[in-house]
């Protein structure tokens, strides 16, 4: 079974802190994704990576950066956390190519105070 | 960018009843997928239907696809309390990127 893990289930950070969210998958998937999910707004893609060191902006990249140094690991970085980044963050992975199913991690509930 | 839109937004039924959720999309697709999300958890892939298929079954799930109407439906038969969750449809974003566009979801409550 595909397993996607995220470094924390719950995280509380202060405004201005640098925050790292890590995601690891064990199925040798080329694609990895970071989404945030907010009530009434659904899932919104923050960043996408289709290979090591490759990244592509999603719909809402502002305030975020990503790193993919190894195929299995995709990190989301909040350079300077703000209260409007309080959200559920979901990582997913899939095979490269057109519209394969995505496998999701359990999510990280981030609260910025 | 919104591709899939689900209807209804919320659905409440009794255990044993059937639940039907609908999804509409805007552009041509390669396939359409349905996912389930239990409260506070990640999404779980349920079923994928290709653009050249009209109907697909998986256990108590039945998915139909009408490409002429750009719509899909998910039917859960003989629902159980454990089916309580949010259900999302997803379609491929334009291009060959592997990105998916998710709908807003239908929240299903199954009362015991």
mmCIF file of N, CA, C and O in Angstrom, chain B residues 53-105:
data_model
loop_
_atom_site.group_PDB
_atom_site.id
_atom_site.type_symbol
_atom_site.label_atom_id
_atom_site.label_comp_id
_atom_site.label_asym_id
_atom_site.label_seq_id
_atom_site.Cartn_x
_atom_site.Cartn_y
_atom_site.Cartn_z
ATOM 1 N N UNK B 53 -15.736 5.408 -20.443
ATOM 2 C CA UNK B 53 -16.616 4.541 -19.656
ATOM 3 C C UNK B 53 -17.856 5.321 -19.263
ATOM 4 O O UNK B 53 -17.811 6.533 -19.054
ATOM 5 N N UNK B 54 -18.946 4.610 -19.115
ATOM 6 C CA UNK B 54 -20.205 5.254 -18.736
ATOM 7 C C UNK B 54 -20.607 4.930 -17.304
ATOM 8 O O UNK B 54 -21.305 5.708 -16.664
ATOM 9 N N UNK B 55 -20.165 3.768 -16.833
ATOM 10 C CA UNK B 55 -20.559 3.348 -15.496
ATOM 11 C C UNK B 55 -19.469 2.441 -14.935
ATOM 12 O O UNK B 55 -18.829 1.689 -15.663
ATOM 13 N N UNK B 56 -19.291 2.560 -13.620
ATOM 14 C CA UNK B 56 -18.304 1.704 -12.967
ATOM 15 C C UNK B 56 -18.784 1.386 -11.563
ATOM 16 O O UNK B 56 -19.403 2.232 -10.898
ATOM 17 N N UNK B 57 -18.509 0.160 -11.122
ATOM 18 C CA UNK B 57 -18.948 -0.270 -9.801
ATOM 19 C C UNK B 57 -17.739 -0.668 -8.966
ATOM 20 O O UNK B 57 -16.756 -1.199 -9.474
ATOM 21 N N UNK B 58 -17.858 -0.431 -7.678
ATOM 22 C CA UNK B 58 -16.862 -0.922 -6.733
ATOM 23 C C UNK B 58 -17.566 -1.138 -5.410
ATOM 24 O O UNK B 58 -17.872 -0.192 -4.682
ATOM 25 N N UNK B 59 -17.866 -2.391 -5.110
ATOM 26 C CA UNK B 59 -18.588 -2.688 -3.874
ATOM 27 C C UNK B 59 -19.941 -2.010 -3.865
ATOM 28 O O UNK B 59 -20.751 -2.191 -4.771
ATOM 29 N N UNK B 60 -20.194 -1.168 -2.849
ATOM 30 C CA UNK B 60 -21.474 -0.456 -2.763
ATOM 31 C C UNK B 60 -21.472 0.874 -3.530
ATOM 32 O O UNK B 60 -22.423 1.639 -3.455
ATOM 33 N N UNK B 61 -20.389 1.144 -4.230
ATOM 34 C CA UNK B 61 -20.270 2.396 -4.980
ATOM 35 C C UNK B 61 -20.591 2.164 -6.449
ATOM 36 O O UNK B 61 -20.172 1.171 -7.046
ATOM 37 N N UNK B 62 -21.352 3.116 -6.988
ATOM 38 C CA UNK B 62 -21.620 3.095 -8.423
ATOM 39 C C UNK B 62 -21.384 4.508 -8.950
ATOM 40 O O UNK B 62 -21.969 5.468 -8.440
ATOM 41 N N UNK B 63 -20.555 4.610 -9.952
ATOM 42 C CA UNK B 63 -20.246 5.909 -10.545
ATOM 43 C C UNK B 63 -20.708 5.901 -11.991
ATOM 44 O O UNK B 63 -20.500 4.926 -12.713
ATOM 45 N N UNK B 64 -21.349 6.970 -12.388
ATOM 46 C CA UNK B 64 -21.709 7.142 -13.791
ATOM 47 C C UNK B 64 -21.029 8.393 -14.324
ATOM 48 O O UNK B 64 -20.707 9.319 -13.576
ATOM 49 N N UNK B 65 -20.820 8.402 -15.609
ATOM 50 C CA UNK B 65 -20.182 9.544 -16.267
ATOM 51 C C UNK B 65 -20.918 9.841 -17.561
ATOM 52 O O UNK B 65 -21.131 8.937 -18.379
ATOM 53 N N UNK B 66 -21.314 11.080 -17.729
ATOM 54 C CA UNK B 66 -21.959 11.529 -18.959
ATOM 55 C C UNK B 66 -21.111 12.663 -19.518
ATOM 56 O O UNK B 66 -21.216 13.806 -19.081
ATOM 57 N N UNK B 67 -20.266 12.346 -20.477
ATOM 58 C CA UNK B 67 -19.349 13.360 -21.006
ATOM 59 C C UNK B 67 -20.092 14.399 -21.847
ATOM 60 O O UNK B 67 -19.617 15.529 -21.972
ATOM 61 N N UNK B 68 -21.244 14.031 -22.391
ATOM 62 C CA UNK B 68 -21.987 15.015 -23.179
ATOM 63 C C UNK B 68 -22.565 16.110 -22.279
ATOM 64 O O UNK B 68 -22.689 17.266 -22.694
ATOM 65 N N UNK B 69 -22.868 15.752 -21.053
ATOM 66 C CA UNK B 69 -23.396 16.726 -20.091
ATOM 67 C C UNK B 69 -22.316 17.220 -19.142
ATOM 68 O O UNK B 69 -22.580 18.042 -18.267
ATOM 69 N N UNK B 70 -21.116 16.669 -19.290
ATOM 70 C CA UNK B 70 -20.008 17.019 -18.389
ATOM 71 C C UNK B 70 -20.452 16.853 -16.930
ATOM 72 O O UNK B 70 -20.353 17.779 -16.111
ATOM 73 N N UNK B 71 -20.931 15.659 -16.633
ATOM 74 C CA UNK B 71 -21.379 15.414 -15.265
ATOM 75 C C UNK B 71 -21.131 13.968 -14.871
ATOM 76 O O UNK B 71 -21.016 13.072 -15.725
ATOM 77 N N UNK B 72 -21.054 13.763 -13.574
ATOM 78 C CA UNK B 72 -20.846 12.437 -13.012
ATOM 79 C C UNK B 72 -21.684 12.329 -11.748
ATOM 80 O O UNK B 72 -22.002 13.338 -11.104
ATOM 81 N N UNK B 73 -22.048 11.117 -11.392
ATOM 82 C CA UNK B 73 -22.731 10.912 -10.127
ATOM 83 C C UNK B 73 -22.087 9.747 -9.386
ATOM 84 O O UNK B 73 -21.583 8.801 -9.994
ATOM 85 N N UNK B 74 -22.114 9.856 -8.073
ATOM 86 C CA UNK B 74 -21.644 8.798 -7.189
ATOM 87 C C UNK B 74 -22.827 8.330 -6.370
ATOM 88 O O UNK B 74 -23.465 9.122 -5.673
ATOM 89 N N UNK B 75 -23.125 7.055 -6.458
ATOM 90 C CA UNK B 75 -24.211 6.458 -5.690
ATOM 91 C C UNK B 75 -23.604 5.512 -4.662
ATOM 92 O O UNK B 75 -22.799 4.644 -5.012
ATOM 93 N N UNK B 76 -23.972 5.705 -3.408
ATOM 94 C CA UNK B 76 -23.593 4.777 -2.351
ATOM 95 C C UNK B 76 -24.857 4.052 -1.939
ATOM 96 O O UNK B 76 -25.824 4.678 -1.466
ATOM 97 N N UNK B 77 -24.880 2.751 -2.132
ATOM 98 C CA UNK B 77 -26.085 1.997 -1.795
ATOM 99 C C UNK B 77 -26.005 1.455 -0.368
ATOM 100 O O UNK B 77 -24.914 1.247 0.174
ATOM 101 N N UNK B 78 -27.169 1.251 0.225
ATOM 102 C CA UNK B 78 -27.261 0.675 1.577
ATOM 103 C C UNK B 78 -26.265 1.336 2.515
ATOM 104 O O UNK B 78 -25.388 0.690 3.093
ATOM 105 N N UNK B 79 -26.414 2.636 2.668
ATOM 106 C CA UNK B 79 -25.407 3.410 3.408
ATOM 107 C C UNK B 79 -25.296 2.956 4.868
ATOM 108 O O UNK B 79 -26.239 2.426 5.462
ATOM 109 N N UNK B 80 -24.113 3.213 5.411
ATOM 110 C CA UNK B 80 -23.810 2.871 6.800
ATOM 111 C C UNK B 80 -23.334 4.119 7.522
ATOM 112 O O UNK B 80 -22.854 5.052 6.889
ATOM 113 N N UNK B 81 -23.400 4.108 8.823
ATOM 114 C CA UNK B 81 -22.919 5.260 9.592
ATOM 115 C C UNK B 81 -21.453 5.562 9.257
ATOM 116 O O UNK B 81 -21.033 6.724 9.237
ATOM 117 N N UNK B 82 -20.678 4.519 8.965
ATOM 118 C CA UNK B 82 -19.260 4.700 8.640
ATOM 119 C C UNK B 82 -19.037 5.412 7.311
ATOM 120 O O UNK B 82 -17.910 5.835 7.008
ATOM 121 N N UNK B 83 -20.085 5.557 6.511
ATOM 122 C CA UNK B 83 -19.965 6.299 5.247
ATOM 123 C C UNK B 83 -20.013 7.806 5.479
ATOM 124 O O UNK B 83 -19.795 8.582 4.538
ATOM 125 N N UNK B 84 -20.318 8.226 6.692
ATOM 126 C CA UNK B 84 -20.326 9.655 7.017
ATOM 127 C C UNK B 84 -18.959 10.253 6.726
ATOM 128 O O UNK B 84 -17.949 9.829 7.301
ATOM 129 N N UNK B 85 -18.922 11.218 5.810
ATOM 130 C CA UNK B 85 -17.655 11.791 5.350
ATOM 131 C C UNK B 85 -17.980 12.875 4.328
ATOM 132 O O UNK B 85 -19.135 13.091 3.974
ATOM 133 N N UNK B 86 -16.941 13.529 3.838
ATOM 134 C CA UNK B 86 -17.085 14.422 2.690
ATOM 135 C C UNK B 86 -16.579 13.697 1.452
ATOM 136 O O UNK B 86 -15.595 12.948 1.519
ATOM 137 N N UNK B 87 -17.268 13.934 0.338
ATOM 138 C CA UNK B 87 -16.941 13.258 -0.908
ATOM 139 C C UNK B 87 -16.613 14.312 -1.966
ATOM 140 O O UNK B 87 -17.357 15.283 -2.139
ATOM 141 N N UNK B 88 -15.495 14.091 -2.647
ATOM 142 C CA UNK B 88 -15.009 15.064 -3.634
ATOM 143 C C UNK B 88 -14.845 14.388 -4.989
ATOM 144 O O UNK B 88 -14.358 13.255 -5.070
ATOM 145 N N UNK B 89 -15.228 15.109 -6.032
ATOM 146 C CA UNK B 89 -14.854 14.664 -7.367
ATOM 147 C C UNK B 89 -13.621 15.449 -7.802
ATOM 148 O O UNK B 89 -13.354 16.553 -7.295
ATOM 149 N N UNK B 90 -12.865 14.865 -8.711
ATOM 150 C CA UNK B 90 -11.646 15.526 -9.190
ATOM 151 C C UNK B 90 -11.434 15.177 -10.654
ATOM 152 O O UNK B 90 -11.664 14.042 -11.070
ATOM 153 N N UNK B 91 -10.994 16.158 -11.405
ATOM 154 C CA UNK B 91 -10.686 15.950 -12.811
ATOM 155 C C UNK B 91 -9.289 16.480 -13.100
ATOM 156 O O UNK B 91 -8.754 17.301 -12.347
ATOM 157 N N UNK B 92 -8.699 15.997 -14.163
ATOM 158 C CA UNK B 92 -7.363 16.413 -14.510
ATOM 159 C C UNK B 92 -7.321 17.839 -14.993
ATOM 160 O O UNK B 92 -8.182 18.262 -15.765
ATOM 161 N N UNK B 93 -6.332 18.575 -14.561
ATOM 162 C CA UNK B 93 -6.130 19.930 -15.062
ATOM 163 C C UNK B 93 -5.663 19.855 -16.513
ATOM 164 O O UNK B 93 -5.078 18.848 -16.928
ATOM 165 N N UNK B 94 -5.927 20.877 -17.302
ATOM 166 C CA UNK B 94 -5.475 20.881 -18.702
ATOM 167 C C UNK B 94 -3.969 20.645 -18.803
ATOM 168 O O UNK B 94 -3.203 21.080 -17.955
ATOM 169 N N UNK B 95 -3.558 19.927 -19.819
ATOM 170 C CA UNK B 95 -2.149 19.597 -19.964
ATOM 171 C C UNK B 95 -1.855 18.249 -19.357
ATOM 172 O O UNK B 95 -2.700 17.616 -18.749
ATOM 173 N N UNK B 96 -0.655 17.801 -19.476
ATOM 174 C CA UNK B 96 -0.282 16.449 -19.065
ATOM 175 C C UNK B 96 0.534 16.490 -17.770
ATOM 176 O O UNK B 96 1.544 15.826 -17.644
ATOM 177 N N UNK B 97 0.068 17.277 -16.799
ATOM 178 C CA UNK B 97 0.875 17.521 -15.604
ATOM 179 C C UNK B 97 0.615 16.539 -14.471
ATOM 180 O O UNK B 97 1.443 16.394 -13.589
ATOM 181 N N UNK B 98 -0.527 15.915 -14.478
ATOM 182 C CA UNK B 98 -0.899 15.086 -13.341
ATOM 183 C C UNK B 98 -1.627 15.846 -12.260
ATOM 184 O O UNK B 98 -2.047 15.267 -11.259
ATOM 185 N N UNK B 99 -1.760 17.149 -12.424
ATOM 186 C CA UNK B 99 -2.501 17.911 -11.418
ATOM 187 C C UNK B 99 -3.986 17.605 -11.534
ATOM 188 O O UNK B 99 -4.509 17.377 -12.622
ATOM 189 N N UNK B 100 -4.654 17.621 -10.390
ATOM 190 C CA UNK B 100 -6.092 17.429 -10.336
ATOM 191 C C UNK B 100 -6.747 18.695 -9.822
ATOM 192 O O UNK B 100 -6.159 19.446 -9.051
ATOM 193 N N UNK B 101 -7.972 18.903 -10.271
ATOM 194 C CA UNK B 101 -8.778 19.998 -9.740
ATOM 195 C C UNK B 101 -9.935 19.369 -8.991
ATOM 196 O O UNK B 101 -10.687 18.567 -9.558
ATOM 197 N N UNK B 102 -10.067 19.731 -7.728
ATOM 198 C CA UNK B 102 -11.077 19.142 -6.870
ATOM 199 C C UNK B 102 -12.300 20.043 -6.767
ATOM 200 O O UNK B 102 -12.190 21.265 -6.742
ATOM 201 N N UNK B 103 -13.456 19.404 -6.660
ATOM 202 C CA UNK B 103 -14.664 20.148 -6.375
ATOM 203 C C UNK B 103 -14.723 20.526 -4.910
ATOM 204 O O UNK B 103 -13.835 20.190 -4.126
ATOM 205 N N UNK B 104 -15.790 21.229 -4.550
ATOM 206 C CA UNK B 104 -15.952 21.705 -3.174
ATOM 207 C C UNK B 104 -16.370 20.603 -2.220
ATOM 208 O O UNK B 104 -16.220 20.728 -1.013
ATOM 209 N N UNK B 105 -16.903 19.544 -2.766
ATOM 210 C CA UNK B 105 -17.271 18.421 -1.921
ATOM 211 C C UNK B 105 -18.717 18.398 -1.476
ATOM 212 O O UNK B 105 -19.374 19.434 -1.400
#
